[in-house]
PDB file of C-alpha atoms in Angstrom:
ATOM      1  CA  UNK Q  21      18.787-100.537-213.296  1.00 59.00           C
ATOM      2  CA  UNK Q  22      19.013-100.413-209.531  1.00 60.00           C
ATOM      3  CA  UNK Q  23      19.064-104.005-208.297  1.00 66.00           C
ATOM      4  CA  UNK Q  24      19.014-102.813-204.691  1.00 72.00           C
ATOM      5  CA  UNK Q  25      15.656-101.047-205.036  1.00 85.00           C
ATOM      6  CA  UNK Q  26      12.670-103.373-205.293  1.00 91.00           C
ATOM      7  CA  UNK Q  27       9.704-101.471-206.729  1.00 93.00           C
ATOM      8  CA  UNK Q  28       7.265-104.412-206.877  1.00 95.00           C
ATOM      9  CA  UNK Q  29       7.377-107.314-204.438  1.00 96.00           C
ATOM     10  CA  UNK Q  30       4.926-110.178-203.938  1.00 97.00           C
ATOM     11  CA  UNK Q  31       5.366-112.314-200.832  1.00 97.00           C
ATOM     12  CA  UNK Q  32       3.346-115.551-200.824  1.00 97.00           C
ATOM     13  CA  UNK Q  33       0.364-113.841-202.404  1.00 97.00           C
ATOM     14  CA  UNK Q  34      -2.891-115.739-202.844  1.00 97.00           C
ATOM     15  CA  UNK Q  35      -6.107-114.321-204.277  1.00 96.00           C
ATOM     16  CA  UNK Q  36      -9.342-116.248-203.922  1.00 94.00           C
ATOM     17  CA  UNK Q  37     -12.685-115.178-205.362  1.00 91.00           C
ATOM     18  CA  UNK Q  38     -16.114-116.203-204.160  1.00 85.00           C
ATOM     19  CA  UNK Q  39     -18.393-117.168-207.047  1.00 86.00           C
ATOM     20  CA  UNK Q  40     -22.092-116.964-206.224  1.00 85.00           C
ATOM     21  CA  UNK Q  41     -24.964-118.439-208.248  1.00 87.00           C
ATOM     22  CA  UNK Q  42     -26.400-114.991-209.048  1.00 86.00           C
ATOM     23  CA  UNK Q  43     -26.270-111.330-208.019  1.00 88.00           C
ATOM     24  CA  UNK Q  44     -28.929-111.821-205.339  1.00 87.00           C
ATOM     25  CA  UNK Q  45     -26.864-114.571-203.684  1.00 83.00           C
ATOM     26  CA  UNK Q  46     -23.783-112.361-203.920  1.00 84.00           C
ATOM     27  CA  UNK Q  47     -25.601-109.539-202.125  1.00 86.00           C
ATOM     28  CA  UNK Q  48     -26.889-111.854-199.399  1.00 84.00           C
ATOM     29  CA  UNK Q  49     -23.376-113.241-198.999  1.00 83.00           C
ATOM     30  CA  UNK Q  50     -22.282-109.848-197.679  1.00 84.00           C
ATOM     31  CA  UNK Q  51     -24.489-110.328-194.629  1.00 87.00           C
ATOM     32  CA  UNK Q  52     -24.512-114.089-194.123  1.00 84.00           C
ATOM     33  CA  UNK Q  53     -21.829-116.765-194.204  1.00 82.00           C
ATOM     34  CA  UNK Q  54     -24.496-119.389-194.833  1.00 85.00           C
ATOM     35  CA  UNK Q  55     -24.961-118.422-198.487  1.00 85.00           C
ATOM     36  CA  UNK Q  56     -23.305-121.062-200.681  1.00 86.00           C
ATOM     37  CA  UNK Q  57     -20.580-120.142-203.140  1.00 83.00           C
ATOM     38  CA  UNK Q  58     -17.758-121.727-205.100  1.00 86.00           C
ATOM     39  CA  UNK Q  59     -14.143-120.794-204.526  1.00 87.00           C
ATOM     40  CA  UNK Q  60     -11.971-119.685-207.445  1.00 89.00           C
ATOM     41  CA  UNK Q  61      -8.238-119.619-206.783  1.00 92.00           C
ATOM     42  CA  UNK Q  62      -6.988-116.928-209.185  1.00 94.00           C
ATOM     43  CA  UNK Q  63      -3.446-116.519-207.777  1.00 96.00           C
ATOM     44  CA  UNK Q  64      -1.828-119.293-205.754  1.00 96.00           C
ATOM     45  CA  UNK Q  65       1.061-118.507-203.359  1.00 96.00           C
ATOM     46  CA  UNK Q  66       2.995-116.271-205.773  1.00 97.00           C
ATOM     47  CA  UNK Q  67       6.295-114.645-204.787  1.00 97.00           C
ATOM     48  CA  UNK Q  68       8.521-112.444-206.956  1.00 96.00           C
ATOM     49  CA  UNK Q  69      10.266-109.082-206.934  1.00 95.00           C
ATOM     50  CA  UNK Q  70      10.969-106.572-209.702  1.00 95.00           C
ATOM     51  CA  UNK Q  71      13.752-104.026-209.296  1.00 92.00           C
ATOM     52  CA  UNK Q  72      13.903-100.451-210.530  1.00 89.00           C
ATOM     53  CA  UNK Q  73      14.589-100.253-214.270  1.00 87.00           C
ATOM     54  CA  UNK Q  74      13.787-103.884-215.038  1.00 91.00           C
ATOM     55  CA  UNK Q  75      11.582-104.787-218.011  1.00 89.00           C
ATOM     56  CA  UNK Q  76       9.645-107.976-217.327  1.00 94.00           C
ATOM     57  CA  UNK Q  77       7.171-109.822-219.562  1.00 93.00           C
ATOM     58  CA  UNK Q  78       4.361-111.814-217.958  1.00 94.00           C
ATOM     59  CA  UNK Q  79       3.041-114.698-220.059  1.00 93.00           C
ATOM     60  CA  UNK Q  80       0.115-117.029-219.549  1.00 91.00           C
ATOM     61  CA  UNK Q  81      -3.032-118.255-221.203  1.00 90.00           C
ATOM     62  CA  UNK Q  82      -6.417-116.731-220.411  1.00 86.00           C
ATOM     63  CA  UNK Q  83      -7.322-117.549-216.818  1.00 87.00           C
ATOM     64  CA  UNK Q  84      -3.708-118.042-215.736  1.00 92.00           C
ATOM     65  CA  UNK Q  85      -3.943-115.206-213.200  1.00 92.00           C
ATOM     66  CA  UNK Q  86      -2.137-112.402-215.060  1.00 91.00           C
ATOM     67  CA  UNK Q  87      -4.955-109.862-214.849  1.00 87.00           C
ATOM     68  CA  UNK Q  88      -5.443-110.542-211.141  1.00 92.00           C
ATOM     69  CA  UNK Q  89      -1.737-109.873-210.537  1.00 93.00           C
ATOM     70  CA  UNK Q  90      -2.066-106.541-212.365  1.00 89.00           C
ATOM     71  CA  UNK Q  91      -5.207-105.593-210.432  1.00 88.00           C
ATOM     72  CA  UNK Q  92      -3.433-106.227-207.141  1.00 93.00           C
ATOM     73  CA  UNK Q  93      -0.412-104.146-208.180  1.00 92.00           C
ATOM     74  CA  UNK Q  94      -2.641-101.229-209.182  1.00 85.00           C
ATOM     75  CA  UNK Q  95      -4.814-101.522-206.062  1.00 86.00           C
ATOM     76  CA  UNK Q  96      -8.026-102.463-207.877  1.00 84.00           C
ATOM     77  CA  UNK Q  97      -8.233-105.579-205.719  1.00 90.00           C
ATOM     78  CA  UNK Q  98      -6.324-106.952-202.745  1.00 94.00           C
ATOM     79  CA  UNK Q  99      -4.775-110.311-201.857  1.00 96.00           C
ATOM     80  CA  UNK Q 100      -6.652-112.814-199.733  1.00 95.00           C
ATOM     81  CA  UNK Q 101      -3.370-113.692-198.039  1.00 96.00           C
ATOM     82  CA  UNK Q 102       0.229-112.565-198.442  1.00 97.00           C
ATOM     83  CA  UNK Q 103       1.862-109.148-198.819  1.00 96.00           C
ATOM     84  CA  UNK Q 104       2.399-106.792-201.757  1.00 96.00           C
ATOM     85  CA  UNK Q 105       4.722-103.793-201.771  1.00 95.00           C
ATOM     86  CA  UNK Q 106       4.702-101.231-204.590  1.00 93.00           C
ATOM     87  CA  UNK Q 107       7.141 -98.308-204.438  1.00 90.00           C
ATOM     88  CA  UNK Q 108       6.629 -95.611-207.078  1.00 85.00           C
ATOM     89  CA  UNK Q 109       3.992 -93.907-209.224  1.00 81.00           C
ATOM     90  CA  UNK Q 110       2.197 -96.579-211.235  1.00 84.00           C
ATOM     91  CA  UNK Q 111       0.811 -95.858-214.702  1.00 77.00           C
ATOM     92  CA  UNK Q 112      -1.260 -98.759-215.974  1.00 73.00           C
ATOM     93  CA  UNK Q 113      -2.056 -99.029-219.688  1.00 69.00           C
ATOM     94  CA  UNK Q 114      -4.959-101.385-219.031  1.00 64.00           C
ATOM     95  CA  UNK Q 115      -8.356 -99.748-219.379  1.00 64.00           C
ATOM     96  CA  UNK Q 116      -7.141 -96.694-221.281  1.00 64.00           C
ATOM     97  CA  UNK Q 117     -10.429 -94.815-221.099  1.00 63.00           C
ATOM     98  CA  UNK Q 118     -11.089 -95.491-217.409  1.00 68.00           C
ATOM     99  CA  UNK Q 119     -11.520 -92.326-215.374  1.00 71.00           C
ATOM    100  CA  UNK Q 120     -12.788 -90.163-218.253  1.00 85.00           C
ATOM    101  CA  UNK Q 121     -15.922 -88.058-217.774  1.00 91.00           C
ATOM    102  CA  UNK Q 122     -17.833 -88.116-221.089  1.00 91.00           C
ATOM    103  CA  UNK Q 123     -19.351 -84.681-220.467  1.00 94.00           C
ATOM    104  CA  UNK Q 124     -15.950 -82.996-220.053  1.00 94.00           C
ATOM    105  CA  UNK Q 125     -13.698 -82.048-222.966  1.00 95.00           C
ATOM    106  CA  UNK Q 126     -10.559 -83.993-223.780  1.00 94.00           C
ATOM    107  CA  UNK Q 127      -8.456 -81.202-222.306  1.00 94.00           C
ATOM    108  CA  UNK Q 128     -10.481 -81.169-219.086  1.00 95.00           C
ATOM    109  CA  UNK Q 129     -10.155 -84.949-218.871  1.00 93.00           C
ATOM    110  CA  UNK Q 130      -6.374 -84.629-219.056  1.00 94.00           C
ATOM    111  CA  UNK Q 131      -6.551 -82.730-215.771  1.00 93.00           C
ATOM    112  CA  UNK Q 132      -9.098 -85.141-214.314  1.00 91.00           C
ATOM    113  CA  UNK Q 133      -7.001 -88.191-215.118  1.00 86.00           C
ATOM    114  CA  UNK Q 134      -3.810 -86.463-214.019  1.00 87.00           C
ATOM    115  CA  UNK Q 135      -5.398 -85.779-210.643  1.00 88.00           C
ATOM    116  CA  UNK Q 136      -6.317 -89.472-210.355  1.00 81.00           C
ATOM    117  CA  UNK Q 137      -2.606 -90.211-210.761  1.00 79.00           C
ATOM    118  CA  UNK Q 138      -1.873 -87.833-207.894  1.00 82.00           C
ATOM    119  CA  UNK Q 139      -0.521 -84.903-209.914  1.00 86.00           C
ATOM    120  CA  UNK Q 140      -1.102 -81.256-209.035  1.00 90.00           C
ATOM    121  CA  UNK Q 141      -2.747 -78.992-211.621  1.00 92.00           C
ATOM    122  CA  UNK Q 142       0.542 -77.117-212.029  1.00 93.00           C
ATOM    123  CA  UNK Q 143       2.312 -80.405-212.860  1.00 92.00           C
ATOM    124  CA  UNK Q 144      -0.391 -81.375-215.345  1.00 93.00           C
ATOM    125  CA  UNK Q 145      -0.167 -77.940-216.991  1.00 94.00           C
ATOM    126  CA  UNK Q 146       3.528 -78.557-217.705  1.00 93.00           C
ATOM    127  CA  UNK Q 147       2.648 -81.823-219.478  1.00 92.00           C
ATOM    128  CA  UNK Q 148      -0.535 -80.640-221.225  1.00 93.00           C
ATOM    129  CA  UNK Q 149       0.954 -79.603-224.584  1.00 93.00           C
ATOM    130  CA  UNK Q 150       2.982 -82.809-224.810  1.00 91.00           C
ATOM    131  CA  UNK Q 151      -0.097 -84.939-224.104  1.00 93.00           C
ATOM    132  CA  UNK Q 152      -2.271 -83.058-226.620  1.00 94.00           C
ATOM    133  CA  UNK Q 153       0.383 -83.345-229.335  1.00 92.00           C
ATOM    134  CA  UNK Q 154       0.909 -87.055-228.702  1.00 90.00           C
ATOM    135  CA  UNK Q 155      -2.821 -87.907-228.820  1.00 90.00           C
ATOM    136  CA  UNK Q 156      -3.185 -86.486-232.355  1.00 88.00           C
ATOM    137  CA  UNK Q 157      -6.891 -85.697-232.044  1.00 88.00           C
ATOM    138  CA  UNK Q 158      -6.467 -82.058-233.154  1.00 86.00           C
ATOM    139  CA  UNK Q 159      -9.438 -79.725-232.560  1.00 89.00           C
ATOM    140  CA  UNK Q 160     -11.415 -82.516-230.881  1.00 93.00           C
ATOM    141  CA  UNK Q 161      -9.309 -81.967-227.750  1.00 95.00           C
ATOM    142  CA  UNK Q 162     -11.750 -79.186-226.777  1.00 94.00           C
ATOM    143  CA  UNK Q 163     -14.887 -81.205-227.568  1.00 95.00           C
ATOM    144  CA  UNK Q 164     -16.764 -83.421-225.066  1.00 95.00           C
ATOM    145  CA  UNK Q 165     -15.310 -86.913-224.827  1.00 92.00           C
ATOM    146  CA  UNK Q 166     -18.803 -88.360-225.490  1.00 93.00           C
ATOM    147  CA  UNK Q 167     -18.334 -87.201-229.109  1.00 94.00           C
ATOM    148  CA  UNK Q 168     -15.094 -89.221-229.504  1.00 90.00           C
ATOM    149  CA  UNK Q 169     -14.738 -92.537-231.258  1.00 87.00           C
ATOM    150  CA  UNK Q 170     -13.417 -95.405-229.137  1.00 80.00           C
ATOM    151  CA  UNK Q 171     -10.068 -95.044-230.927  1.00 81.00           C
ATOM    152  CA  UNK Q 172      -9.807 -91.351-230.080  1.00 87.00           C
ATOM    153  CA  UNK Q 173     -10.569 -92.014-226.413  1.00 86.00           C
ATOM    154  CA  UNK Q 174      -7.938 -94.753-226.329  1.00 82.00           C
ATOM    155  CA  UNK Q 175      -5.366 -92.438-227.924  1.00 85.00           C
ATOM    156  CA  UNK Q 176      -6.020 -89.744-225.332  1.00 90.00           C
ATOM    157  CA  UNK Q 177      -5.892 -92.297-222.512  1.00 86.00           C
ATOM    158  CA  UNK Q 178      -2.579 -93.656-223.767  1.00 84.00           C
ATOM    159  CA  UNK Q 179      -1.161 -90.142-224.219  1.00 88.00           C
ATOM    160  CA  UNK Q 180      -1.974 -89.239-220.604  1.00 87.00           C
ATOM    161  CA  UNK Q 181      -0.684 -92.501-219.157  1.00 82.00           C
ATOM    162  CA  UNK Q 182       2.721 -92.451-220.857  1.00 81.00           C
ATOM    163  CA  UNK Q 183       3.399 -88.750-220.382  1.00 85.00           C
ATOM    164  CA  UNK Q 184       2.796 -88.389-216.629  1.00 80.00           C
ATOM    165  CA  UNK Q 185       6.386 -89.395-215.826  1.00 79.00           C
ATOM    166  CA  UNK Q 186       5.540 -92.850-214.430  1.00 80.00           C
ATOM    167  CA  UNK Q 187       8.041 -94.750-212.294  1.00 85.00           C
ATOM    168  CA  UNK Q 188       6.321 -98.090-212.895  1.00 88.00           C
ATOM    169  CA  UNK Q 189       4.646 -98.734-216.248  1.00 85.00           C
ATOM    170  CA  UNK Q 190       2.219-101.638-216.598  1.00 86.00           C
ATOM    171  CA  UNK Q 191       1.146-102.538-220.126  1.00 80.00           C
ATOM    172  CA  UNK Q 192      -1.559-105.063-220.978  1.00 74.00           C
ATOM    173  CA  UNK Q 193      -1.879-105.317-224.775  1.00 61.00           C
ATOM    174  CA  UNK Q 194      -2.565-101.559-224.874  1.00 56.00           C
ATOM    175  CA  UNK Q 195      -0.009-101.007-227.632  1.00 59.00           C
ATOM    176  CA  UNK Q 196      -2.599-102.008-230.232  1.00 57.00           C
ATOM    177  CA  UNK Q 197      -4.051 -98.492-230.085  1.00 59.00           C
ATOM    178  CA  UNK Q 198      -4.930 -96.788-233.373  1.00 60.00           C
ATOM    179  CA  UNK Q 199      -3.499 -97.284-236.850  1.00 66.00           C
ATOM    180  CA  UNK Q 200      -0.125 -98.738-237.786  1.00 73.00           C
ATOM    181  CA  UNK Q 201       1.751 -95.424-237.560  1.00 78.00           C
ATOM    182  CA  UNK Q 202       0.276 -94.561-234.165  1.00 77.00           C
ATOM    183  CA  UNK Q 203       1.063 -98.045-232.822  1.00 74.00           C
ATOM    184  CA  UNK Q 204       4.677 -97.557-233.894  1.00 78.00           C
ATOM    185  CA  UNK Q 205       4.673 -94.184-232.139  1.00 79.00           C
ATOM    186  CA  UNK Q 206       3.356 -95.852-228.968  1.00 77.00           C
ATOM    187  CA  UNK Q 207       6.047 -98.529-229.097  1.00 76.00           C
ATOM    188  CA  UNK Q 208       8.761 -95.914-229.582  1.00 81.00           C
ATOM    189  CA  UNK Q 209       7.414 -93.850-226.678  1.00 81.00           C
ATOM    190  CA  UNK Q 210       7.410 -96.820-224.304  1.00 78.00           C
ATOM    191  CA  UNK Q 211      10.929 -97.719-225.426  1.00 77.00           C
ATOM    192  CA  UNK Q 212      12.080 -94.154-224.862  1.00 80.00           C
ATOM    193  CA  UNK Q 213      10.777 -93.790-221.307  1.00 78.00           C
ATOM    194  CA  UNK Q 214      12.230 -97.178-220.348  1.00 76.00           C
ATOM    195  CA  UNK Q 215      15.684 -96.270-221.648  1.00 75.00           C
ATOM    196  CA  UNK Q 216      15.880 -92.609-220.631  1.00 72.00           C
ATOM    197  CA  UNK Q 217      13.872 -92.393-217.431  1.00 73.00           C
ATOM    198  CA  UNK Q 218      14.775 -95.678-215.698  1.00 78.00           C
ATOM    199  CA  UNK Q 219      11.120 -96.722-215.665  1.00 85.00           C
ATOM    200  CA  UNK Q 220      10.242-100.222-214.495  1.00 89.00           C
ATOM    201  CA  UNK Q 221       8.103-102.131-217.011  1.00 88.00           C
ATOM    202  CA  UNK Q 222       5.731-105.032-216.448  1.00 90.00           C
ATOM    203  CA  UNK Q 223       4.427-106.125-219.841  1.00 87.00           C
ATOM    204  CA  UNK Q 224       1.536-108.583-220.085  1.00 86.00           C
ATOM    205  CA  UNK Q 225       1.177-109.821-223.631  1.00 77.00           C
ATOM    206  CA  UNK Q 226       0.583-112.643-226.080  1.00 76.00           C
ATOM    207  CA  UNK Q 227       2.872-110.921-228.589  1.00 76.00           C
ATOM    208  CA  UNK Q 228       6.182-112.745-228.298  1.00 83.00           C
ATOM    209  CA  UNK Q 229       7.984-110.434-230.724  1.00 81.00           C
ATOM    210  CA  UNK Q 230       7.023-107.291-228.802  1.00 78.00           C
ATOM    211  CA  UNK Q 231       7.910-108.891-225.472  1.00 84.00           C
ATOM    212  CA  UNK Q 232      11.344-109.849-226.735  1.00 86.00           C
ATOM    213  CA  UNK Q 233      11.853-106.299-228.045  1.00 81.00           C
ATOM    214  CA  UNK Q 234      11.219-104.707-224.648  1.00 82.00           C
ATOM    215  CA  UNK Q 235      12.099-107.318-222.030  1.00 89.00           C
ATOM    216  CA  UNK Q 236      15.057-109.474-221.012  1.00 89.00           C
ATOM    217  CA  UNK Q 237      13.191-111.270-218.237  1.00 95.00           C
ATOM    218  CA  UNK Q 238      10.033-113.330-218.494  1.00 95.00           C
ATOM    219  CA  UNK Q 239       7.624-114.932-216.047  1.00 96.00           C
ATOM    220  CA  UNK Q 240       5.184-117.684-217.063  1.00 95.00           C
ATOM    221  CA  UNK Q 241       1.945-118.270-215.157  1.00 95.00           C
ATOM    222  CA  UNK Q 242      -0.176-121.430-215.242  1.00 95.00           C
ATOM    223  CA  UNK Q 243      -3.341-121.854-213.144  1.00 94.00           C
ATOM    224  CA  UNK Q 244      -2.450-119.073-210.737  1.00 95.00           C
ATOM    225  CA  UNK Q 245       1.172-120.101-210.172  1.00 96.00           C
ATOM    226  CA  UNK Q 246       4.420-118.679-211.535  1.00 96.00           C
ATOM    227  CA  UNK Q 247       6.092-121.764-213.022  1.00 96.00           C
ATOM    228  CA  UNK Q 248       9.084-119.930-214.529  1.00 96.00           C
ATOM    229  CA  UNK Q 249      10.932-116.671-213.825  1.00 96.00           C
ATOM    230  CA  UNK Q 250      14.115-115.981-215.762  1.00 96.00           C
ATOM    231  CA  UNK Q 251      15.601-115.341-219.217  1.00 95.00           C
ATOM    232  CA  UNK Q 252      13.072-113.989-221.737  1.00 95.00           C
ATOM    233  CA  UNK Q 253      13.961-116.531-224.451  1.00 94.00           C
ATOM    234  CA  UNK Q 254      13.544-119.451-222.055  1.00 95.00           C
ATOM    235  CA  UNK Q 255      10.217-118.004-220.885  1.00 95.00           C
ATOM    236  CA  UNK Q 256       9.007-117.684-224.485  1.00 94.00           C
ATOM    237  CA  UNK Q 257      10.076-121.235-225.266  1.00 93.00           C
ATOM    238  CA  UNK Q 258       8.169-122.582-222.273  1.00 94.00           C
ATOM    239  CA  UNK Q 259       5.096-120.444-223.054  1.00 93.00           C
ATOM    240  CA  UNK Q 260       5.036-121.717-226.642  1.00 90.00           C
ATOM    241  CA  UNK Q 261       4.929-125.319-225.401  1.00 86.00           C
ATOM    242  CA  UNK Q 262       1.724-124.757-223.434  1.00 78.00           C
TER     243      UNK Q 262
END
């Protein structure tokens, strides 16, 4: 762990959504400030930093703001106010099948998704065999992804995401992929890259046992605010009382 290198930093970050009555009102709201809407405060003046090599669990009930935090880290959405700094290649195990083209084969989608992560084809080629072996979908790797089951697509998505040499790994309950043996394989892989490659982990989960296995620091969110940031056992104790 490098405590001097902050790889994720939130500075007084607030995210507010505008909730319109229907899609027509939402469209009109783009052009006119007179269209009525309700305000939803998803993240409320949140500040924290995560250093290189740290493994941090983020707890909170549904609607606490966890997903919005992840979306802002990955650049899916942006803060209304405040600043966010992210230093390093982010691999997010959120929507595992996002970015796949159903008409392309699994192998072709490895290159497509690798390019979305900013890798060159030569870099992807070096990782290709490892990704194919990890996904365990055998001859289907050269079939169109539209012919895959949802489980097969998730396996391939996970295999790409954990094998692209990420510097920051964000996991949101994605370790429930596949059968029991494959889930164990996923857990072992995440553990391995954390230990051996000094990857920074942000783990969003309701699974207290898994969080304790990976993380020594925990943050608890309630109604858009971080109400605790510290020892994992204390975070779990507070989360359980909610």
